[in-house]
Short mmCIF file of C-alpha atoms in Angstrom, two decimals:
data_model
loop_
_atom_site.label_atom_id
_atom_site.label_comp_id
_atom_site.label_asym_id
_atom_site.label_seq_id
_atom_site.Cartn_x
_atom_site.Cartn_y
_atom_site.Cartn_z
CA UNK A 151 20.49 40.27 49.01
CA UNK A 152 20.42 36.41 48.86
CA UNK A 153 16.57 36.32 49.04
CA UNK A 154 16.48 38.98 46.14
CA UNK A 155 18.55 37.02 43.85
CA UNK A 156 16.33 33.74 44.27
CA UNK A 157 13.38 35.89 43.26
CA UNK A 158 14.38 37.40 40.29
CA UNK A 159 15.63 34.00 39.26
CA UNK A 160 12.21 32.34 40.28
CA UNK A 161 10.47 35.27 38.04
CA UNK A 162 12.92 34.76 35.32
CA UNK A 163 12.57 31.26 35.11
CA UNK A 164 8.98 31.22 35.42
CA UNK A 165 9.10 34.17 32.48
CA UNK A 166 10.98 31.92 30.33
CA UNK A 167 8.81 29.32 31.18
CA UNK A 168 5.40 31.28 30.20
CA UNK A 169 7.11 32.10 26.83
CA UNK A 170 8.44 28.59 25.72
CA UNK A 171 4.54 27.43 26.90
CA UNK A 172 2.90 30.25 24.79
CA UNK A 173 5.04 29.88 21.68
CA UNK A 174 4.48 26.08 21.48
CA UNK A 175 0.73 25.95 22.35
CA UNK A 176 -2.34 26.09 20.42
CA UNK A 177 -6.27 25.53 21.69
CA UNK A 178 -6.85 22.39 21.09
CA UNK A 179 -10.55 23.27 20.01
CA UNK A 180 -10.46 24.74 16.44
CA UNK A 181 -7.68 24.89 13.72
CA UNK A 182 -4.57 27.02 13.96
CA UNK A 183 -3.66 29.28 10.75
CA UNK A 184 -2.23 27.32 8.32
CA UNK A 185 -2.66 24.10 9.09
CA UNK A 186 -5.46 23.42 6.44
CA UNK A 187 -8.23 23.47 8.60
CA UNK A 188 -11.76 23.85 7.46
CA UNK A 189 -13.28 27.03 8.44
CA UNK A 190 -16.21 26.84 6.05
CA UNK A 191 -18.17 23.94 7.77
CA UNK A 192 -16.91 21.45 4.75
CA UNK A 193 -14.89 18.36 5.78
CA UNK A 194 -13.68 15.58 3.96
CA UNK A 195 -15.10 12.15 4.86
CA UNK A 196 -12.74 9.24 4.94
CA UNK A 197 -14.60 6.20 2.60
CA UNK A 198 -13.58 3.70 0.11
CA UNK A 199 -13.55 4.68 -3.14
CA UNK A 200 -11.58 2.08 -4.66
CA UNK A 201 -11.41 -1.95 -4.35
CA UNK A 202 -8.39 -3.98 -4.96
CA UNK A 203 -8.32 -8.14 -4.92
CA UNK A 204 -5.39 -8.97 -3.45
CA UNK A 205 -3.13 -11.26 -5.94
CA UNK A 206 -2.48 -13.97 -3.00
CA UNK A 207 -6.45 -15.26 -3.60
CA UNK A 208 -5.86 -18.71 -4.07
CA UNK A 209 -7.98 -21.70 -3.42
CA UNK A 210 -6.77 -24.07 -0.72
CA UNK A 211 -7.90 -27.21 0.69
CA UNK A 212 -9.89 -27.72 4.29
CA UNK A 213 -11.90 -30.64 4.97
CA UNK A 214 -10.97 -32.22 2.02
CA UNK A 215 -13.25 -29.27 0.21
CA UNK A 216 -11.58 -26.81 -1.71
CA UNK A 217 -11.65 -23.01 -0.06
CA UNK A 218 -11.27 -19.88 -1.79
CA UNK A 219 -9.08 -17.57 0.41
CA UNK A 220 -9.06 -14.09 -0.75
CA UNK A 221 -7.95 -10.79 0.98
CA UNK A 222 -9.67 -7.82 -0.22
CA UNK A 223 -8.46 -4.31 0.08
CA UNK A 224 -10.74 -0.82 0.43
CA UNK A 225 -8.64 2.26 -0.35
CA UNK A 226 -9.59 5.82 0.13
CA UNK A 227 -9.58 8.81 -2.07
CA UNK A 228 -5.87 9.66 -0.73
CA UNK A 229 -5.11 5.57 -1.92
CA UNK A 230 -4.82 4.36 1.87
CA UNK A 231 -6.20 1.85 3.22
CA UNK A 232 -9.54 2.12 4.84
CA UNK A 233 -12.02 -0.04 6.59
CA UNK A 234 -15.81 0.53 5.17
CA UNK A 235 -19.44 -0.38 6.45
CA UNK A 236 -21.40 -2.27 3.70
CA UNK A 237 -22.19 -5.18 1.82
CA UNK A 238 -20.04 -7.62 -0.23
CA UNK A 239 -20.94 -9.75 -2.81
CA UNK A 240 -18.73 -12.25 -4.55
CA UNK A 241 -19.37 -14.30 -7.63
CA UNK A 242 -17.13 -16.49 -9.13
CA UNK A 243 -17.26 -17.14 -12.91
CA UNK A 244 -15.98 -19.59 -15.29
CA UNK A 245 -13.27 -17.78 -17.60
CA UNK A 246 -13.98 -16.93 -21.18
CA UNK A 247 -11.63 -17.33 -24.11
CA UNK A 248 -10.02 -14.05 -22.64
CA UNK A 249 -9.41 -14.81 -19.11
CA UNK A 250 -12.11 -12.82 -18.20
CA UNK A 251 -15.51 -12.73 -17.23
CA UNK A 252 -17.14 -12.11 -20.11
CA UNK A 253 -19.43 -14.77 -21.19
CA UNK A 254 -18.74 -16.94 -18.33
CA UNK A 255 -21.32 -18.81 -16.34
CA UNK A 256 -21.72 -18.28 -12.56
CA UNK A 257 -20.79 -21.18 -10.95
CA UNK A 258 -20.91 -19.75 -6.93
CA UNK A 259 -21.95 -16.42 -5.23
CA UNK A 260 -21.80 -15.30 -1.67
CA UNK A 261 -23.26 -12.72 -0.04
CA UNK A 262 -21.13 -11.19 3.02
CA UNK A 263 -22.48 -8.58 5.21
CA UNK A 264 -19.72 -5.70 6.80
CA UNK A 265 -22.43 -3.88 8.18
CA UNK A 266 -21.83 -4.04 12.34
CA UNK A 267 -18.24 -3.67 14.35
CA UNK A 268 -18.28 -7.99 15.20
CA UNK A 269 -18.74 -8.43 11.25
CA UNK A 270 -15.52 -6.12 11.00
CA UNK A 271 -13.72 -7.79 13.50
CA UNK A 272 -14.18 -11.21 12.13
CA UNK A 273 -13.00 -10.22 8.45
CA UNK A 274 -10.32 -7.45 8.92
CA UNK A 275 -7.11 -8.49 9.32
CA UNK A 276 -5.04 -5.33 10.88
CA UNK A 277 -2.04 -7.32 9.62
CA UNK A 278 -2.53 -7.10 5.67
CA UNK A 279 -5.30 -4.12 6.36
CA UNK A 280 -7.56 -5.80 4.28
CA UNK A 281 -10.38 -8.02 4.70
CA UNK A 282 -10.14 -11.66 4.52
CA UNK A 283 -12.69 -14.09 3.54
CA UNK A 284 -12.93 -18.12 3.22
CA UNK A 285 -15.45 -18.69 0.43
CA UNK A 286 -16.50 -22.70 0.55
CA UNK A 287 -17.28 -24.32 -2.86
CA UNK A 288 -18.65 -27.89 -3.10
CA UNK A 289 -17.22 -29.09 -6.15
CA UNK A 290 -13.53 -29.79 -6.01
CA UNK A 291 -13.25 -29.53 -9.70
CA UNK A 292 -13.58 -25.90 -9.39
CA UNK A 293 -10.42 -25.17 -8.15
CA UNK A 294 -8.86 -27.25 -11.15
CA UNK A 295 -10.33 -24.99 -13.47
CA UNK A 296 -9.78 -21.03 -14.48
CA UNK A 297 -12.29 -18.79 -12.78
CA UNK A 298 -12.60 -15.07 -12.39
CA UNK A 299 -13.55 -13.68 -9.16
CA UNK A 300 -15.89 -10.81 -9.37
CA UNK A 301 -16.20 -8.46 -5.77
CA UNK A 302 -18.35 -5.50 -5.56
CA UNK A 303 -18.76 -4.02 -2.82
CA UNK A 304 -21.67 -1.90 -1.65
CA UNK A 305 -21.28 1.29 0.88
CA UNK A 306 -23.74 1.84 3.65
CA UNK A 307 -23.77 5.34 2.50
CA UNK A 308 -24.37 4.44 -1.28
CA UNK A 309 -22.29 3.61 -4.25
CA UNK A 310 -20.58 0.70 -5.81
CA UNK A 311 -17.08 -0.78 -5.84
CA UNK A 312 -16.10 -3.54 -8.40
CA UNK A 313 -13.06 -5.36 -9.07
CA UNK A 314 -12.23 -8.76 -10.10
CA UNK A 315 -9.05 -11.33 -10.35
CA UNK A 316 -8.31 -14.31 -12.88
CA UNK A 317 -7.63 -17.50 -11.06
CA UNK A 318 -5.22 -19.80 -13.21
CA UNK A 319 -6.07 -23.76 -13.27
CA UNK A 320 -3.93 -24.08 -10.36
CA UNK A 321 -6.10 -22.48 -8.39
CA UNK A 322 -3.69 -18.96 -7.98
CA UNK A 323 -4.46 -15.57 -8.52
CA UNK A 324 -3.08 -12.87 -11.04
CA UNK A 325 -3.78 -9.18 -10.84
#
């Protein structure tokens, strides 16, 4: 009689068991109902598709040479954050009447690449999640003066990104 009991508790535990397991479970190898999952071979594909200069950009001293700091942000379609493969290219401009590029002379450009895992490394900050870059400039006056920094930044797979930030004659940014 004792040996009976112990089974038909064994086989309902293990019966409760099997059911909790069943309920709770789905294949891990395709999309359950309702979840939003593609069936139709379309997929959406995480990229930047907007650029944002970060307001901190500031120029700072380092070797007795001025430094333009500036973080740079890459946000996706859902406005997250997102890391990209590309190309950047910074200019920075003298201001015009307007605080803006227009009319302004170039006075620096550089030319970053993003295009291999190291180059992420060495720009990304995980902190901020955006990229940071030191920009060197000769010519101390530069930082004395209001300039507009002009980003774009150029996918891998295609496309442009653009945005810019006035830098005030004391050398911080606005947005």
């Amino acid at each position: 009689m004792a040996g009976s009991i112990t089974n038909r508790l064994v086989a309902t535990t293990l019966l409760a068991v099997g059911v909790c397991a069943a309920s709770g479970c789905i294949w891990k190898g395709g999309p359950s109902e309702g979840d939003g999952g593609d069936t139709s071979g379309d997929h959406w594909v995480i990229r930047p598709t907007k650029m944002r200069v970060y307001p901190s950009t500031r120029f700072v001293e380092s070797g007795g040479r001025p430094v333009l700091e500036t973080r740079i942000e890459l946000l996706d379609e859902a406005d997250d954050t997102t890391k990209g493969v590309g190309q950047f290219h910074f200019d920075l401009l003298s201001a015009g009447r307007g605080g803006d590029a227009a009319g302004g002379r170039r006075l620096y450009s550089w030319d970053v690449p993003l295009k291999t895992l190291a180059d992420n490394r060495r720009h990304y900050d995980p902190v901020s999640r955006a990229y940071f870059f030191r920009l060197s400039v000769d010519e101390p006056q530069v930082a004395q003066e209001a300039v507009v920094l002009r980003v774009t930044f150029r996918p891998a797979d295609g496309g442009r990104l653009e945005a810019q930030t006035l830098l005030n004659r004391d050398g911080s940014g606005t947005e």
